[in-house]
Amino acid sequence: MKMKKMKRFLISGLLAGCWAACNSNDYKMYSGEAYIQFSETKDTLQRYSFYFQPEQVTEDTVWFEVITTGYTSSDPRSFKVVQGQIEGQNNAVAGEQYKFFDEMNYSVEAGSVKARVPVVIFRNKLAERTTYYLRLEIVENDFFKTGVKTELHRTVVFSKDLLKPAGWGGYLESVVLGPYSINKHMWMIEQTGKKWDDEFLTALNDEPGSDMYWRDKLNEYLLEYNRQGNILLDDDNREITGFPE
């Protein structure tokens, strides 16, 4: 009888300890300061090209997402984004190539733990064949402290012309496409009617035999192009005589 009572006391003690520990953890998780950071993603960089847009499209929006931790609020809470500089790159200029972040009024809606972050980029003042970099950085304000360090920045790379797709590299570059150039990319689009962007390159990678099919087709198009008296040059005016090259 005493043994049964001891067992009951032991179980009750364990449950009480577990309850206390759980409540303590919950308290630590949900009380105190609110934190904000960008949502996790495999690629912290987004590419955008106005090349595929009609000429009348003079601006467009690239989207990111932020998440918060801590209690939600019954009122909207603003958060602050600033531009960071990327050394050695052509950094975009606020008011010329993109809209000032301070004009965007970024905020997390009442009762929410997420918010979308629009980045408005302008076309008219983009130089020909020039790539612009815009690094977004979240900084602390009256409502939020900053979260995980690796998730406090994102980058937009944009141009009025074509941009090298992220998928144009590695195996595809060495076996199918060769080194990237805007001239080559434009010629491939004109000849095949395909964009040769990341969406297309991902599909090409996923379909067995598609890589060799397109390498052969590109070489056929180039042979016919040359037969008509044309020469395909890369951006440094070197002749492209085949794929991959």
C-alpha atoms as an extended CHARMM CRD file, in Angstrom:
* protein
*
       245  EXT
         1         1  MET       CA              0.0000000000        0.0000000000        0.0000000000  PROA      1               0.0000000000
         2         2  LYS       CA              2.8010000000        2.3620000000        0.8770000000  PROA      2               0.0000000000
         3         3  MET       CA              4.5800000000        1.4480000000       -2.3490000000  PROA      3               0.0000000000
         4         4  LYS       CA              1.4860000000        2.3990000000       -4.3970000000  PROA      4               0.0000000000
         5         5  LYS       CA              1.2970000000        5.7430000000       -2.6120000000  PROA      5               0.0000000000
         6         6  MET       CA              4.9780000000        6.3650000000       -3.2660000000  PROA      6               0.0000000000
         7         7  LYS       CA              4.4900000000        5.5990000000       -6.9620000000  PROA      7               0.0000000000
         8         8  ARG       CA              1.5270000000        7.9790000000       -7.1130000000  PROA      8               0.0000000000
         9         9  PHE       CA              3.5320000000       10.6950000000       -5.4110000000  PROA      9               0.0000000000
        10        10  LEU       CA              6.4610000000       10.1120000000       -7.8020000000  PROA      10              0.0000000000
        11        11  ILE       CA              4.2540000000       10.3260000000      -10.9060000000  PROA      11              0.0000000000
        12        12  SER       CA              2.4920000000       13.4080000000       -9.5760000000  PROA      12              0.0000000000
        13        13  GLY       CA              5.8290000000       15.0240000000       -8.8910000000  PROA      13              0.0000000000
        14        14  LEU       CA              7.0920000000       14.2610000000      -12.4000000000  PROA      14              0.0000000000
        15        15  LEU       CA              3.9280000000       15.6550000000      -13.9950000000  PROA      15              0.0000000000
        16        16  ALA       CA              4.0970000000       18.7760000000      -11.8700000000  PROA      16              0.0000000000
        17        17  GLY       CA              7.7490000000       19.2400000000      -12.8290000000  PROA      17              0.0000000000
        18        18  CYS       CA              6.9420000000       18.7630000000      -16.5140000000  PROA      18              0.0000000000
        19        19  TRP       CA              4.0530000000       21.2590000000      -16.2850000000  PROA      19              0.0000000000
        20        20  ALA       CA              6.3050000000       23.8090000000      -14.6280000000  PROA      20              0.0000000000
        21        21  ALA       CA              9.0770000000       23.2880000000      -17.1970000000  PROA      21              0.0000000000
        22        22  CYS       CA              6.6730000000       23.5550000000      -20.1340000000  PROA      22              0.0000000000
        23        23  ASN       CA              5.1180000000       26.7120000000      -18.7870000000  PROA      23              0.0000000000
        24        24  SER       CA              8.5520000000       28.1470000000      -18.1270000000  PROA      24              0.0000000000
        25        25  ASN       CA              9.6160000000       27.4490000000      -21.7290000000  PROA      25              0.0000000000
        26        26  ASP       CA              6.3910000000       28.9000000000      -23.0890000000  PROA      26              0.0000000000
        27        27  TYR       CA              6.9330000000       32.0070000000      -21.0220000000  PROA      27              0.0000000000
        28        28  LYS       CA             10.4520000000       32.4570000000      -22.3870000000  PROA      28              0.0000000000
        29        29  MET       CA              9.2670000000       31.9090000000      -25.9280000000  PROA      29              0.0000000000
        30        30  TYR       CA              6.3270000000       34.3040000000      -25.9390000000  PROA      30              0.0000000000
        31        31  SER       CA              7.2670000000       37.0600000000      -23.5020000000  PROA      31              0.0000000000
        32        32  GLY       CA              9.6850000000       39.9380000000      -23.7540000000  PROA      32              0.0000000000
        33        33  GLU       CA             10.8370000000       41.7000000000      -26.8950000000  PROA      33              0.0000000000
        34        34  ALA       CA              9.4510000000       41.2170000000      -30.3930000000  PROA      34              0.0000000000
        35        35  TYR       CA             11.9300000000       40.2560000000      -33.1080000000  PROA      35              0.0000000000
        36        36  ILE       CA             11.7820000000       40.5030000000      -36.8960000000  PROA      36              0.0000000000
        37        37  GLN       CA             13.7360000000       38.9680000000      -39.7640000000  PROA      37              0.0000000000
        38        38  PHE       CA             13.2800000000       37.8990000000      -43.3700000000  PROA      38              0.0000000000
        39        39  SER       CA             11.6310000000       34.5320000000      -43.9840000000  PROA      39              0.0000000000
        40        40  GLU       CA             14.1090000000       31.7440000000      -44.6190000000  PROA      40              0.0000000000
        41        41  THR       CA             14.8810000000       30.9730000000      -48.2540000000  PROA      41              0.0000000000
        42        42  LYS       CA             17.4480000000       28.9950000000      -50.2370000000  PROA      42              0.0000000000
        43        43  ASP       CA             18.4450000000       32.0630000000      -52.2180000000  PROA      43              0.0000000000
        44        44  THR       CA             18.7960000000       35.4550000000      -50.5140000000  PROA      44              0.0000000000
        45        45  LEU       CA             19.0510000000       37.1290000000      -53.9350000000  PROA      45              0.0000000000
        46        46  GLN       CA             16.2910000000       37.8500000000      -56.4540000000  PROA      46              0.0000000000
        47        47  ARG       CA             16.9570000000       38.7090000000      -60.1080000000  PROA      47              0.0000000000
        48        48  TYR       CA             14.7390000000       40.9450000000      -62.1990000000  PROA      48              0.0000000000
        49        49  SER       CA             15.0180000000       41.9890000000      -65.8520000000  PROA      49              0.0000000000
        50        50  PHE       CA             12.8430000000       44.5530000000      -67.6300000000  PROA      50              0.0000000000
        51        51  TYR       CA             13.9090000000       42.9370000000      -70.9120000000  PROA      51              0.0000000000
        52        52  PHE       CA             10.7570000000       40.8100000000      -71.1660000000  PROA      52              0.0000000000
        53        53  GLN       CA              8.4200000000       43.6790000000      -70.2390000000  PROA      53              0.0000000000
        54        54  PRO       CA              6.7480000000       46.0470000000      -72.7440000000  PROA      54              0.0000000000
        55        55  GLU       CA              8.4010000000       49.4450000000      -73.1100000000  PROA      55              0.0000000000
        56        56  GLN       CA              5.4830000000       51.1620000000      -71.3400000000  PROA      56              0.0000000000
        57        57  VAL       CA              6.3080000000       49.2700000000      -68.1330000000  PROA      57              0.0000000000
        58        58  THR       CA              8.4780000000       51.8410000000      -66.3660000000  PROA      58              0.0000000000
        59        59  GLU       CA              8.4650000000       50.3070000000      -62.8830000000  PROA      59              0.0000000000
        60        60  ASP       CA              7.8020000000       46.9980000000      -61.2080000000  PROA      60              0.0000000000
        61        61  THR       CA              7.7940000000       45.4450000000      -57.7570000000  PROA      61              0.0000000000
        62        62  VAL       CA              9.9540000000       42.6840000000      -56.3020000000  PROA      62              0.0000000000
        63        63  TRP       CA              8.5710000000       41.0240000000      -53.1780000000  PROA      63              0.0000000000
        64        64  PHE       CA             10.1340000000       39.6250000000      -50.0180000000  PROA      64              0.0000000000
        65        65  GLU       CA              8.5720000000       38.4410000000      -46.7440000000  PROA      65              0.0000000000
        66        66  VAL       CA              9.3880000000       39.0790000000      -43.0940000000  PROA      66              0.0000000000
        67        67  ILE       CA              8.3410000000       37.0970000000      -40.0220000000  PROA      67              0.0000000000
        68        68  THR       CA              8.1570000000       38.1110000000      -36.3630000000  PROA      68              0.0000000000
        69        69  THR       CA              8.4500000000       36.3140000000      -33.0230000000  PROA      69              0.0000000000
        70        70  GLY       CA              6.8760000000       37.1840000000      -29.6840000000  PROA      70              0.0000000000
        71        71  TYR       CA              3.3420000000       38.3370000000      -28.9920000000  PROA      71              0.0000000000
        72        72  THR       CA              1.1510000000       39.6580000000      -31.7720000000  PROA      72              0.0000000000
        73        73  SER       CA             -0.2890000000       43.1570000000      -31.4610000000  PROA      73              0.0000000000
        74        74  SER       CA             -3.7930000000       44.5750000000      -31.7160000000  PROA      74              0.0000000000
        75        75  ASP       CA             -2.3070000000       47.4830000000      -33.6910000000  PROA      75              0.0000000000
        76        76  PRO       CA             -0.1480000000       47.6170000000      -36.8160000000  PROA      76              0.0000000000
        77        77  ARG       CA              3.5900000000       47.7110000000      -36.1090000000  PROA      77              0.0000000000
        78        78  SER       CA              5.9990000000       49.4290000000      -38.4550000000  PROA      78              0.0000000000
        79        79  PHE       CA              9.4070000000       47.9820000000      -39.2630000000  PROA      79              0.0000000000
        80        80  LYS       CA             12.4080000000       49.6360000000      -40.8370000000  PROA      80              0.0000000000
        81        81  VAL       CA             14.3820000000       48.6490000000      -43.9390000000  PROA      81              0.0000000000
        82        82  VAL       CA             17.5160000000       50.4690000000      -45.1000000000  PROA      82              0.0000000000
        83        83  GLN       CA             19.8880000000       50.0630000000      -48.0380000000  PROA      83              0.0000000000
        84        84  GLY       CA             23.2070000000       48.3640000000      -47.4350000000  PROA      84              0.0000000000
        85        85  GLN       CA             26.1710000000       48.8720000000      -49.7550000000  PROA      85              0.0000000000
        86        86  ILE       CA             27.7840000000       45.9560000000      -51.5970000000  PROA      86              0.0000000000
        87        87  GLU       CA             31.4720000000       46.5480000000      -52.1200000000  PROA      87              0.0000000000
        88        88  GLY       CA             32.6770000000       46.2140000000      -55.7010000000  PROA      88              0.0000000000
        89        89  GLN       CA             29.1690000000       46.2690000000      -57.2100000000  PROA      89              0.0000000000
        90        90  ASN       CA             27.0480000000       48.9390000000      -58.8640000000  PROA      90              0.0000000000
        91        91  ASN       CA             24.7210000000       49.8760000000      -56.0000000000  PROA      91              0.0000000000
        92        92  ALA       CA             21.3100000000       51.2860000000      -56.9630000000  PROA      92              0.0000000000
        93        93  VAL       CA             20.5280000000       54.8850000000      -56.0320000000  PROA      93              0.0000000000
        94        94  ALA       CA             17.3650000000       55.6740000000      -54.0630000000  PROA      94              0.0000000000
        95        95  GLY       CA             14.9430000000       57.8820000000      -55.9890000000  PROA      95              0.0000000000
        96        96  GLU       CA             16.5990000000       57.0410000000      -59.3070000000  PROA      96              0.0000000000
        97        97  GLN       CA             16.6580000000       53.2590000000      -59.6640000000  PROA      97              0.0000000000
        98        98  TYR       CA             14.2860000000       52.3970000000      -56.8120000000  PROA      98              0.0000000000
        99        99  LYS       CA             11.7240000000       54.0060000000      -54.5440000000  PROA      99              0.0000000000
       100       100  PHE       CA             12.9130000000       55.2760000000      -51.1560000000  PROA      100             0.0000000000
       101       101  PHE       CA             12.2470000000       52.6940000000      -48.4580000000  PROA      101             0.0000000000
       102       102  ASP       CA             10.9950000000       55.4420000000      -46.1220000000  PROA      102             0.0000000000
       103       103  GLU       CA              8.1510000000       56.1270000000      -48.5670000000  PROA      103             0.0000000000
       104       104  MET       CA              6.9350000000       52.5270000000      -48.4330000000  PROA      104             0.0000000000
       105       105  ASN       CA              5.4920000000       52.5370000000      -44.8690000000  PROA      105             0.0000000000
       106       106  TYR       CA              6.4230000000       48.9290000000      -44.1210000000  PROA      106             0.0000000000
       107       107  SER       CA              4.3280000000       47.4100000000      -41.3280000000  PROA      107             0.0000000000
       108       108  VAL       CA              3.0560000000       44.1600000000      -39.8320000000  PROA      108             0.0000000000
       109       109  GLU       CA             -0.7340000000       44.1760000000      -39.6610000000  PROA      109             0.0000000000
       110       110  ALA       CA             -2.5980000000       43.8180000000      -36.3630000000  PROA      110             0.0000000000
       111       111  GLY       CA             -2.7490000000       40.1990000000      -35.2040000000  PROA      111             0.0000000000
       112       112  SER       CA             -0.1990000000       39.0420000000      -37.7830000000  PROA      112             0.0000000000
       113       113  VAL       CA              3.3110000000       37.5940000000      -37.5600000000  PROA      113             0.0000000000
       114       114  LYS       CA              4.1560000000       38.0500000000      -41.2580000000  PROA      114             0.0000000000
       115       115  ALA       CA              4.3410000000       40.8850000000      -43.7610000000  PROA      115             0.0000000000
       116       116  ARG       CA              5.2070000000       41.2760000000      -47.4310000000  PROA      116             0.0000000000
       117       117  VAL       CA              7.9890000000       43.6780000000      -48.3530000000  PROA      117             0.0000000000
       118       118  PRO       CA              7.5070000000       45.4130000000      -51.7250000000  PROA      118             0.0000000000
       119       119  VAL       CA             10.5970000000       46.8460000000      -53.4120000000  PROA      119             0.0000000000
       120       120  VAL       CA              9.6920000000       49.1870000000      -56.2760000000  PROA      120             0.0000000000
       121       121  ILE       CA             12.3490000000       49.4290000000      -58.9890000000  PROA      121             0.0000000000
       122       122  PHE       CA             12.4120000000       51.9800000000      -61.8250000000  PROA      122             0.0000000000
       123       123  ARG       CA             13.3240000000       51.4180000000      -65.4580000000  PROA      123             0.0000000000
       124       124  ASN       CA             13.8650000000       54.8740000000      -66.9780000000  PROA      124             0.0000000000
       125       125  LYS       CA             17.1910000000       55.6730000000      -65.3310000000  PROA      125             0.0000000000
       126       126  LEU       CA             18.8090000000       52.2910000000      -65.8290000000  PROA      126             0.0000000000
       127       127  ALA       CA             21.8620000000       52.4460000000      -68.0950000000  PROA      127             0.0000000000
       128       128  GLU       CA             22.2260000000       50.0540000000      -71.0280000000  PROA      128             0.0000000000
       129       129  ARG       CA             23.7650000000       46.6780000000      -70.2220000000  PROA      129             0.0000000000
       130       130  THR       CA             24.3070000000       47.6610000000      -66.6050000000  PROA      130             0.0000000000
       131       131  THR       CA             23.4770000000       45.5170000000      -63.5920000000  PROA      131             0.0000000000
       132       132  TYR       CA             22.2510000000       47.1830000000      -60.3800000000  PROA      132             0.0000000000
       133       133  TYR       CA             22.4540000000       45.7680000000      -56.8700000000  PROA      133             0.0000000000
       134       134  LEU       CA             20.0710000000       46.7250000000      -54.0820000000  PROA      134             0.0000000000
       135       135  ARG       CA             20.7240000000       45.2220000000      -50.6550000000  PROA      135             0.0000000000
       136       136  LEU       CA             17.8950000000       45.4280000000      -48.1150000000  PROA      136             0.0000000000
       137       137  GLU       CA             18.7430000000       45.3590000000      -44.4230000000  PROA      137             0.0000000000
       138       138  ILE       CA             16.3090000000       45.2080000000      -41.5030000000  PROA      138             0.0000000000
       139       139  VAL       CA             17.2770000000       47.4320000000      -38.5760000000  PROA      139             0.0000000000
       140       140  GLU       CA             15.9070000000       47.7810000000      -35.0660000000  PROA      140             0.0000000000
       141       141  ASN       CA             13.1320000000       50.2840000000      -34.3160000000  PROA      141             0.0000000000
       142       142  ASP       CA             10.6660000000       51.0370000000      -31.5090000000  PROA      142             0.0000000000
       143       143  PHE       CA              8.5890000000       47.9220000000      -32.2610000000  PROA      143             0.0000000000
       144       144  PHE       CA             11.1290000000       45.2600000000      -33.1870000000  PROA      144             0.0000000000
       145       145  LYS       CA             14.5960000000       44.0670000000      -32.3660000000  PROA      145             0.0000000000
       146       146  THR       CA             16.4700000000       42.2480000000      -35.1280000000  PROA      146             0.0000000000
       147       147  GLY       CA             16.3270000000       38.4520000000      -35.3370000000  PROA      147             0.0000000000
       148       148  VAL       CA             18.7390000000       35.8610000000      -36.7410000000  PROA      148             0.0000000000
       149       149  LYS       CA             21.7590000000       37.6430000000      -38.2060000000  PROA      149             0.0000000000
       150       150  THR       CA             21.8560000000       35.6280000000      -41.4460000000  PROA      150             0.0000000000
       151       151  GLU       CA             18.2070000000       36.4990000000      -42.1670000000  PROA      151             0.0000000000
       152       152  LEU       CA             18.4620000000       40.2880000000      -41.8270000000  PROA      152             0.0000000000
       153       153  HSD       CA             19.3930000000       41.0460000000      -45.4360000000  PROA      153             0.0000000000
       154       154  ARG       CA             18.1990000000       40.3170000000      -48.9720000000  PROA      154             0.0000000000
       155       155  THR       CA             19.4150000000       41.5240000000      -52.3760000000  PROA      155             0.0000000000
       156       156  VAL       CA             17.7060000000       42.4890000000      -55.6360000000  PROA      156             0.0000000000
       157       157  VAL       CA             19.8290000000       42.3490000000      -58.7960000000  PROA      157             0.0000000000
       158       158  PHE       CA             18.1290000000       44.0850000000      -61.7050000000  PROA      158             0.0000000000
       159       159  SER       CA             18.6910000000       45.5180000000      -65.1710000000  PROA      159             0.0000000000
       160       160  LYS       CA             16.8370000000       46.8890000000      -68.1820000000  PROA      160             0.0000000000
       161       161  ASP       CA             18.6220000000       44.2140000000      -70.2170000000  PROA      161             0.0000000000
       162       162  LEU       CA             19.0230000000       40.4780000000      -69.8130000000  PROA      162             0.0000000000
       163       163  LEU       CA             20.5900000000       39.0600000000      -66.6570000000  PROA      163             0.0000000000
       164       164  LYS       CA             22.5290000000       35.8280000000      -66.3620000000  PROA      164             0.0000000000
       165       165  PRO       CA             20.1330000000       33.2570000000      -64.8480000000  PROA      165             0.0000000000
       166       166  ALA       CA             21.2160000000       31.5650000000      -61.6300000000  PROA      166             0.0000000000
       167       167  GLY       CA             20.8970000000       28.1950000000      -63.3860000000  PROA      167             0.0000000000
       168       168  TRP       CA             23.3810000000       29.1550000000      -66.1110000000  PROA      168             0.0000000000
       169       169  GLY       CA             26.4360000000       27.5810000000      -64.5220000000  PROA      169             0.0000000000
       170       170  GLY       CA             28.0080000000       24.2870000000      -63.4930000000  PROA      170             0.0000000000
       171       171  TYR       CA             27.0500000000       21.3640000000      -65.7030000000  PROA      171             0.0000000000
       172       172  LEU       CA             24.8190000000       23.3610000000      -68.0560000000  PROA      172             0.0000000000
       173       173  GLU       CA             27.5230000000       25.9400000000      -68.7010000000  PROA      173             0.0000000000
       174       174  SER       CA             30.3260000000       23.4280000000      -69.2340000000  PROA      174             0.0000000000
       175       175  VAL       CA             28.4120000000       20.8760000000      -71.3260000000  PROA      175             0.0000000000
       176       176  VAL       CA             25.5200000000       22.7060000000      -73.0220000000  PROA      176             0.0000000000
       177       177  LEU       CA             25.6030000000       26.5050000000      -73.0420000000  PROA      177             0.0000000000
       178       178  GLY       CA             29.1740000000       27.6790000000      -72.6250000000  PROA      178             0.0000000000
       179       179  PRO       CA             30.1320000000       30.9900000000      -70.9470000000  PROA      179             0.0000000000
       180       180  TYR       CA             27.3640000000       33.5320000000      -70.5030000000  PROA      180             0.0000000000
       181       181  SER       CA             27.0520000000       36.6970000000      -72.5600000000  PROA      181             0.0000000000
       182       182  ILE       CA             24.0960000000       38.9750000000      -73.1980000000  PROA      182             0.0000000000
       183       183  ASN       CA             24.6180000000       38.7110000000      -76.9620000000  PROA      183             0.0000000000
       184       184  LYS       CA             24.5010000000       34.9210000000      -76.8200000000  PROA      184             0.0000000000
       185       185  HSD       CA             21.4300000000       34.9540000000      -74.5770000000  PROA      185             0.0000000000
       186       186  MET       CA             19.5700000000       37.3610000000      -76.8870000000  PROA      186             0.0000000000
       187       187  TRP       CA             20.4590000000       35.2470000000      -79.9340000000  PROA      187             0.0000000000
       188       188  MET       CA             19.2190000000       32.0700000000      -78.2290000000  PROA      188             0.0000000000
       189       189  ILE       CA             15.8900000000       33.7400000000      -77.4160000000  PROA      189             0.0000000000
       190       190  GLU       CA             15.4970000000       34.9840000000      -81.0010000000  PROA      190             0.0000000000
       191       191  GLN       CA             16.3470000000       31.6080000000      -82.5130000000  PROA      191             0.0000000000
       192       192  THR       CA             14.3080000000       29.3440000000      -80.2210000000  PROA      192             0.0000000000
       193       193  GLY       CA             11.4670000000       31.5120000000      -78.9080000000  PROA      193             0.0000000000
       194       194  LYS       CA             12.4050000000       30.4110000000      -75.3600000000  PROA      194             0.0000000000
       195       195  LYS       CA             13.3950000000       32.7920000000      -72.5770000000  PROA      195             0.0000000000
       196       196  TRP       CA             16.2900000000       30.6720000000      -71.3110000000  PROA      196             0.0000000000
       197       197  ASP       CA             15.5400000000       31.9770000000      -67.8290000000  PROA      197             0.0000000000
       198       198  ASP       CA             15.6820000000       30.0730000000      -64.5490000000  PROA      198             0.0000000000
       199       199  GLU       CA             12.2510000000       28.5360000000      -65.0540000000  PROA      199             0.0000000000
       200       200  PHE       CA             13.2380000000       27.1630000000      -68.4550000000  PROA      200             0.0000000000
       201       201  LEU       CA             16.6730000000       25.9850000000      -67.2840000000  PROA      201             0.0000000000
       202       202  THR       CA             15.1540000000       24.1830000000      -64.2940000000  PROA      202             0.0000000000
       203       203  ALA       CA             12.7740000000       22.3050000000      -66.6010000000  PROA      203             0.0000000000
       204       204  LEU       CA             15.6690000000       21.5100000000      -68.9350000000  PROA      204             0.0000000000
       205       205  ASN       CA             17.6520000000       20.0420000000      -66.0280000000  PROA      205             0.0000000000
       206       206  ASP       CA             14.7120000000       17.9660000000      -64.8260000000  PROA      206             0.0000000000
       207       207  GLU       CA             13.8850000000       16.3240000000      -68.1670000000  PROA      207             0.0000000000
       208       208  PRO       CA             16.3350000000       13.5300000000      -69.1250000000  PROA      208             0.0000000000
       209       209  GLY       CA             17.9260000000       14.0700000000      -72.5240000000  PROA      209             0.0000000000
       210       210  SER       CA             16.6440000000       17.6320000000      -72.8270000000  PROA      210             0.0000000000
       211       211  ASP       CA             20.1140000000       19.0990000000      -72.3100000000  PROA      211             0.0000000000
       212       212  MET       CA             21.6490000000       17.2260000000      -75.2310000000  PROA      212             0.0000000000
       213       213  TYR       CA             18.6230000000       17.9220000000      -77.4120000000  PROA      213             0.0000000000
       214       214  TRP       CA             18.9700000000       21.6740000000      -76.9100000000  PROA      214             0.0000000000
       215       215  ARG       CA             22.7350000000       21.6460000000      -77.3300000000  PROA      215             0.0000000000
       216       216  ASP       CA             22.2990000000       19.9650000000      -80.7250000000  PROA      216             0.0000000000
       217       217  LYS       CA             19.4890000000       22.3470000000      -81.7010000000  PROA      217             0.0000000000
       218       218  LEU       CA             21.5570000000       25.4110000000      -80.7880000000  PROA      218             0.0000000000
       219       219  ASN       CA             24.4390000000       24.1440000000      -82.8880000000  PROA      219             0.0000000000
       220       220  GLU       CA             22.0420000000       23.5540000000      -85.8070000000  PROA      220             0.0000000000
       221       221  TYR       CA             20.6870000000       27.1030000000      -85.5000000000  PROA      221             0.0000000000
       222       222  LEU       CA             24.2040000000       28.5140000000      -85.3080000000  PROA      222             0.0000000000
       223       223  LEU       CA             25.3260000000       26.5650000000      -88.3860000000  PROA      223             0.0000000000
       224       224  GLU       CA             22.3870000000       27.9290000000      -90.3860000000  PROA      224             0.0000000000
       225       225  TYR       CA             23.0220000000       31.4230000000      -88.9900000000  PROA      225             0.0000000000
       226       226  ASN       CA             26.6100000000       31.2500000000      -90.2250000000  PROA      226             0.0000000000
       227       227  ARG       CA             25.5330000000       29.8990000000      -93.6150000000  PROA      227             0.0000000000
       228       228  GLN       CA             23.4640000000       33.0460000000      -94.0690000000  PROA      228             0.0000000000
       229       229  GLY       CA             26.6120000000       35.1120000000      -93.6830000000  PROA      229             0.0000000000
       230       230  ASN       CA             26.1290000000       36.0630000000      -90.0240000000  PROA      230             0.0000000000
       231       231  ILE       CA             28.6230000000       35.8240000000      -87.1720000000  PROA      231             0.0000000000
       232       232  LEU       CA             27.5930000000       35.4310000000      -83.5380000000  PROA      232             0.0000000000
       233       233  LEU       CA             29.8060000000       37.4890000000      -81.2200000000  PROA      233             0.0000000000
       234       234  ASP       CA             29.9440000000       37.4930000000      -77.4310000000  PROA      234             0.0000000000
       235       235  ASP       CA             29.9640000000       40.6840000000      -75.3760000000  PROA      235             0.0000000000
       236       236  ASP       CA             33.7250000000       41.0720000000      -75.9300000000  PROA      236             0.0000000000
       237       237  ASN       CA             33.3310000000       40.7190000000      -79.7250000000  PROA      237             0.0000000000
       238       238  ARG       CA             34.7700000000       37.2130000000      -79.8220000000  PROA      238             0.0000000000
       239       239  GLU       CA             33.1880000000       34.8320000000      -82.2920000000  PROA      239             0.0000000000
       240       240  ILE       CA             31.0630000000       32.0090000000      -80.9070000000  PROA      240             0.0000000000
       241       241  THR       CA             31.5980000000       28.9850000000      -83.1500000000  PROA      241             0.0000000000
       242       242  GLY       CA             29.5920000000       26.3550000000      -81.2690000000  PROA      242             0.0000000000
       243       243  PHE       CA             27.8910000000       25.1760000000      -78.0900000000  PROA      243             0.0000000000
       244       244  PRO       CA             29.2950000000       24.9070000000      -75.5320000000  PROA      244             0.0000000000
       245       245  GLU       CA             31.7290000000       27.7550000000      -76.1690000000  PROA      245             0.0000000000
